[in-house]
mmCIF file of C-alpha atoms and ligand atoms in Angstrom:
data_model
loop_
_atom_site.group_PDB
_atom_site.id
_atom_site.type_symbol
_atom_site.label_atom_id
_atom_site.label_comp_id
_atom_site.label_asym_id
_atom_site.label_seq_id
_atom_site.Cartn_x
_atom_site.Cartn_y
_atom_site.Cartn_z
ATOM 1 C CA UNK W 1 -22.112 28.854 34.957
ATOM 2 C CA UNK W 2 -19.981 29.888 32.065
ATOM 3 C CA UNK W 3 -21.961 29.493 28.687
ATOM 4 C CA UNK W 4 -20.688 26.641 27.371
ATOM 5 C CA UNK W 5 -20.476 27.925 24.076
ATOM 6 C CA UNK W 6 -17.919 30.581 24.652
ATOM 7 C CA UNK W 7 -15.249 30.534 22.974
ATOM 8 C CA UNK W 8 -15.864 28.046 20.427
ATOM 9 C CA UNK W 9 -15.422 28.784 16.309
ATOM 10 C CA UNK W 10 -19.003 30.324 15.307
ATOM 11 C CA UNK W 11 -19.597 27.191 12.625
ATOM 12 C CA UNK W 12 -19.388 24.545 15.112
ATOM 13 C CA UNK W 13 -21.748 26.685 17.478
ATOM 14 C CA UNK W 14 -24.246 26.905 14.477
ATOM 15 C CA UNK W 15 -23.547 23.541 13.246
ATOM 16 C CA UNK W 16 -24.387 22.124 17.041
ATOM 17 C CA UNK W 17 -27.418 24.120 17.411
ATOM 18 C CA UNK W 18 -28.429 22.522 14.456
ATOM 19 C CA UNK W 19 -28.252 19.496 15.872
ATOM 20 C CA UNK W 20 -29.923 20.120 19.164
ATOM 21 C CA UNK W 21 -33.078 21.567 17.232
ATOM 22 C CA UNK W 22 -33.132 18.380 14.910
ATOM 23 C CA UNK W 23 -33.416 16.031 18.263
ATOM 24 C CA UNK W 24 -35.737 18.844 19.929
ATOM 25 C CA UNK W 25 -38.033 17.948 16.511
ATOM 26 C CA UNK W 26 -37.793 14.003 17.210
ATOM 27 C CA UNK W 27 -38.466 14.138 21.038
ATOM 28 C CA UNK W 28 -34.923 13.892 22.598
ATOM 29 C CA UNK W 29 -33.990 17.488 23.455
ATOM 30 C CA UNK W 30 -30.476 18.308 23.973
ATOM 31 C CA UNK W 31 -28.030 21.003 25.104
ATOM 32 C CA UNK W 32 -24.268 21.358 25.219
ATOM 33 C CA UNK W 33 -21.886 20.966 28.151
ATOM 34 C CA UNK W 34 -18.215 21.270 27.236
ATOM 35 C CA UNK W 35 -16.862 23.465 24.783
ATOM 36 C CA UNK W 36 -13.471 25.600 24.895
ATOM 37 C CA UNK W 37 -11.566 24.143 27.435
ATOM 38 C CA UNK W 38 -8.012 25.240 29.083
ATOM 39 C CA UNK W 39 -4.840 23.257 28.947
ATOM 40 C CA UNK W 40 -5.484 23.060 33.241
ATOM 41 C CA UNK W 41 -8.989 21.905 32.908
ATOM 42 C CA UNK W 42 -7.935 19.403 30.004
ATOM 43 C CA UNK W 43 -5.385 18.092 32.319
ATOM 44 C CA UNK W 44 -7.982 18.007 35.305
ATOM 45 C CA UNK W 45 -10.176 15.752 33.369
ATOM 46 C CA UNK W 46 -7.077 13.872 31.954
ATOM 47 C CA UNK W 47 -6.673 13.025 35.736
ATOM 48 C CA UNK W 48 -9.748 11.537 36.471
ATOM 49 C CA UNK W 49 -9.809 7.973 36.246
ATOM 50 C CA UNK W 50 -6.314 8.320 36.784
ATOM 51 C CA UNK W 51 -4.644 9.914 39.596
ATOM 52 C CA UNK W 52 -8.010 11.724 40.923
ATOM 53 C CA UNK W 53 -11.504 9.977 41.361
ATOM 54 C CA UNK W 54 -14.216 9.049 38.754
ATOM 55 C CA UNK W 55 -14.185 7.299 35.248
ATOM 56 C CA UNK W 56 -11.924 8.218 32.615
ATOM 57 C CA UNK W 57 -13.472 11.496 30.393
ATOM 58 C CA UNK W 58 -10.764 11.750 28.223
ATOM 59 C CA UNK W 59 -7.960 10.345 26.328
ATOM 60 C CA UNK W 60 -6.187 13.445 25.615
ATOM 61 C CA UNK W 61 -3.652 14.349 28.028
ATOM 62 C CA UNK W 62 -3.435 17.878 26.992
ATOM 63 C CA UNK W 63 0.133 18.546 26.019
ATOM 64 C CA UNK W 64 1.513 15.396 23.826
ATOM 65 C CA UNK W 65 -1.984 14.839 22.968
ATOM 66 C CA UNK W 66 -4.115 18.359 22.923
ATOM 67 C CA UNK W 67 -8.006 17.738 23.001
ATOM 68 C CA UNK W 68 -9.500 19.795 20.088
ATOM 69 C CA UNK W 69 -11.793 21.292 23.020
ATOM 70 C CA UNK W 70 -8.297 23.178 23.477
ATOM 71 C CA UNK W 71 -7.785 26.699 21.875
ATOM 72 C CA UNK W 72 -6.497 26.072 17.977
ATOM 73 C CA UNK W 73 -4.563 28.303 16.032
ATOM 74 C CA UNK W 74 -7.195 30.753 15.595
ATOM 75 C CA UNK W 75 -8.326 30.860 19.382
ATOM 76 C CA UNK W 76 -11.333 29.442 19.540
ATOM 77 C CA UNK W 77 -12.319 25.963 20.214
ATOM 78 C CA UNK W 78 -12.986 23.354 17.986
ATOM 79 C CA UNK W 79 -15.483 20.742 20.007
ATOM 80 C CA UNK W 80 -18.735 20.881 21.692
ATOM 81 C CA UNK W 81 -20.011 18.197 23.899
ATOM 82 C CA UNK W 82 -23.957 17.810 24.540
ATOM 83 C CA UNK W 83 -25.997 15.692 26.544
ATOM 84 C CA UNK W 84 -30.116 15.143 26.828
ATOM 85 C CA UNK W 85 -32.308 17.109 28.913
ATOM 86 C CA UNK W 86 -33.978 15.407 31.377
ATOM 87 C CA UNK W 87 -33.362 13.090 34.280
ATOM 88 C CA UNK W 88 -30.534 10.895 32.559
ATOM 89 C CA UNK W 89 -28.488 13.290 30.436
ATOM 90 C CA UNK W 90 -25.875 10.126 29.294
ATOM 91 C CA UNK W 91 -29.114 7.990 28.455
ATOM 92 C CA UNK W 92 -27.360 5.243 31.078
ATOM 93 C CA UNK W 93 -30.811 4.154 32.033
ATOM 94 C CA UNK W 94 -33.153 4.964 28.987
ATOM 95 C CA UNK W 95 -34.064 2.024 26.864
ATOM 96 C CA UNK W 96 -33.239 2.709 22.834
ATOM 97 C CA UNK W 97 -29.935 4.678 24.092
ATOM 98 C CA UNK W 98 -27.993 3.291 21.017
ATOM 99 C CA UNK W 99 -30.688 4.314 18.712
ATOM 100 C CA UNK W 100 -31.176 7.998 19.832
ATOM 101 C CA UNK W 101 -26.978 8.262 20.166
ATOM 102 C CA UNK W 102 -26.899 6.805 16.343
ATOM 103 C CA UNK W 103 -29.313 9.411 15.542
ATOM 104 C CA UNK W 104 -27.548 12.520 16.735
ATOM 105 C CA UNK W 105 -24.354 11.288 15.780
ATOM 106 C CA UNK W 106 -26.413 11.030 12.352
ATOM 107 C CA UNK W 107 -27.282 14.761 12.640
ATOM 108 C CA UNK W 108 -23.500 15.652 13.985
ATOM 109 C CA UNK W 109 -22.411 14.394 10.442
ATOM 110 C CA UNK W 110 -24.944 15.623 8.694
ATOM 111 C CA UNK W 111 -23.919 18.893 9.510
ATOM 112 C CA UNK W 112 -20.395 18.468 8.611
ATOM 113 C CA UNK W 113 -19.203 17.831 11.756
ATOM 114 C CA UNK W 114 -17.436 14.766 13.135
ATOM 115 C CA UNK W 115 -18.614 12.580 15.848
ATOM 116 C CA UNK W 116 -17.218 11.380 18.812
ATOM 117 C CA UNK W 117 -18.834 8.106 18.312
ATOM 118 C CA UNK W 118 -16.452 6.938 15.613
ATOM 119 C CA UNK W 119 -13.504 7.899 17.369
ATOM 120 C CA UNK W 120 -11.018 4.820 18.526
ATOM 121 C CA UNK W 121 -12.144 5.380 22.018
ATOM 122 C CA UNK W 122 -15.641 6.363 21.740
ATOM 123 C CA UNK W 123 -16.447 9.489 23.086
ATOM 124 C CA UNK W 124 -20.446 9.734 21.691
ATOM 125 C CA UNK W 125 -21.344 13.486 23.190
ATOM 126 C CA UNK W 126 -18.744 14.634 21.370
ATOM 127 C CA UNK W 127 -18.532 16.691 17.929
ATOM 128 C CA UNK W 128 -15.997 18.753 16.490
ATOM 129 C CA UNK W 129 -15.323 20.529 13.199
ATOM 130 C CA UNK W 130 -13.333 18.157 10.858
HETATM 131 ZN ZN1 ZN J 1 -15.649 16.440 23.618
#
């Protein structure tokens, strides 16, 4: 498997490792899953819950509205998506789920990046340089 954080801008690589060590520290270790993505697999994941199986991922459709996981200007991508380690990576099944999301969306910030929990349509794995 492709490392996930290929391609992505150097800060937000730093800035999310950050992160992961900070919830290492307090017992929820975490690692990241999604970071540059191309306009196909952004429209793959666009799909699901649509027109292909599975919940809806996204809400970016790619092309009228590009995910920042999508190459910018400079080439790299903008967004990294992490999940826990262990049997329930989403934390679908762990009791205190809110508080341990609130607390690396905490860290996302307090890095400088933004979080995917305050988004419209929240997207809580998700962080991405502002
Ligand atoms: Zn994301």
């Amino acid at each position: 498997m492709l490392d996930p954080f290929t391609g992505v801008h150097p800060t937000a690589i730093m800035r999310v490792k950050l992160v992961h060590t900070g919830m290492g520290a307090i017992g929820h270790p975490m690692r990241a899953t999604d970071g540059l993505r191309t306009l196909l697999r952004q429209q793959e994941l666009w799909a699901q819950g649509r027109t292909t199986p599975g919940k809806i991922v996204t809400f970016c459709d790619g092309l009228l509205k590009p995910s920042n996981h999508q190459a910018k200007a400079d080439g790299l991508g903008h967004a990294v998506d992490s999940c826990f380690l262990g049997p329930d990576p989403y934390l679908e099944h762990t009791a205190g789920a809110a508080r341990i999301w609130a607390a690396y969306g905490a860290l996302v910030e307090a890095v400088g990046l933004g979080w995917g929990g305050r988004f419209h349509s929240i997207d809580q794995p998700h962080a991405e340089l502002v």
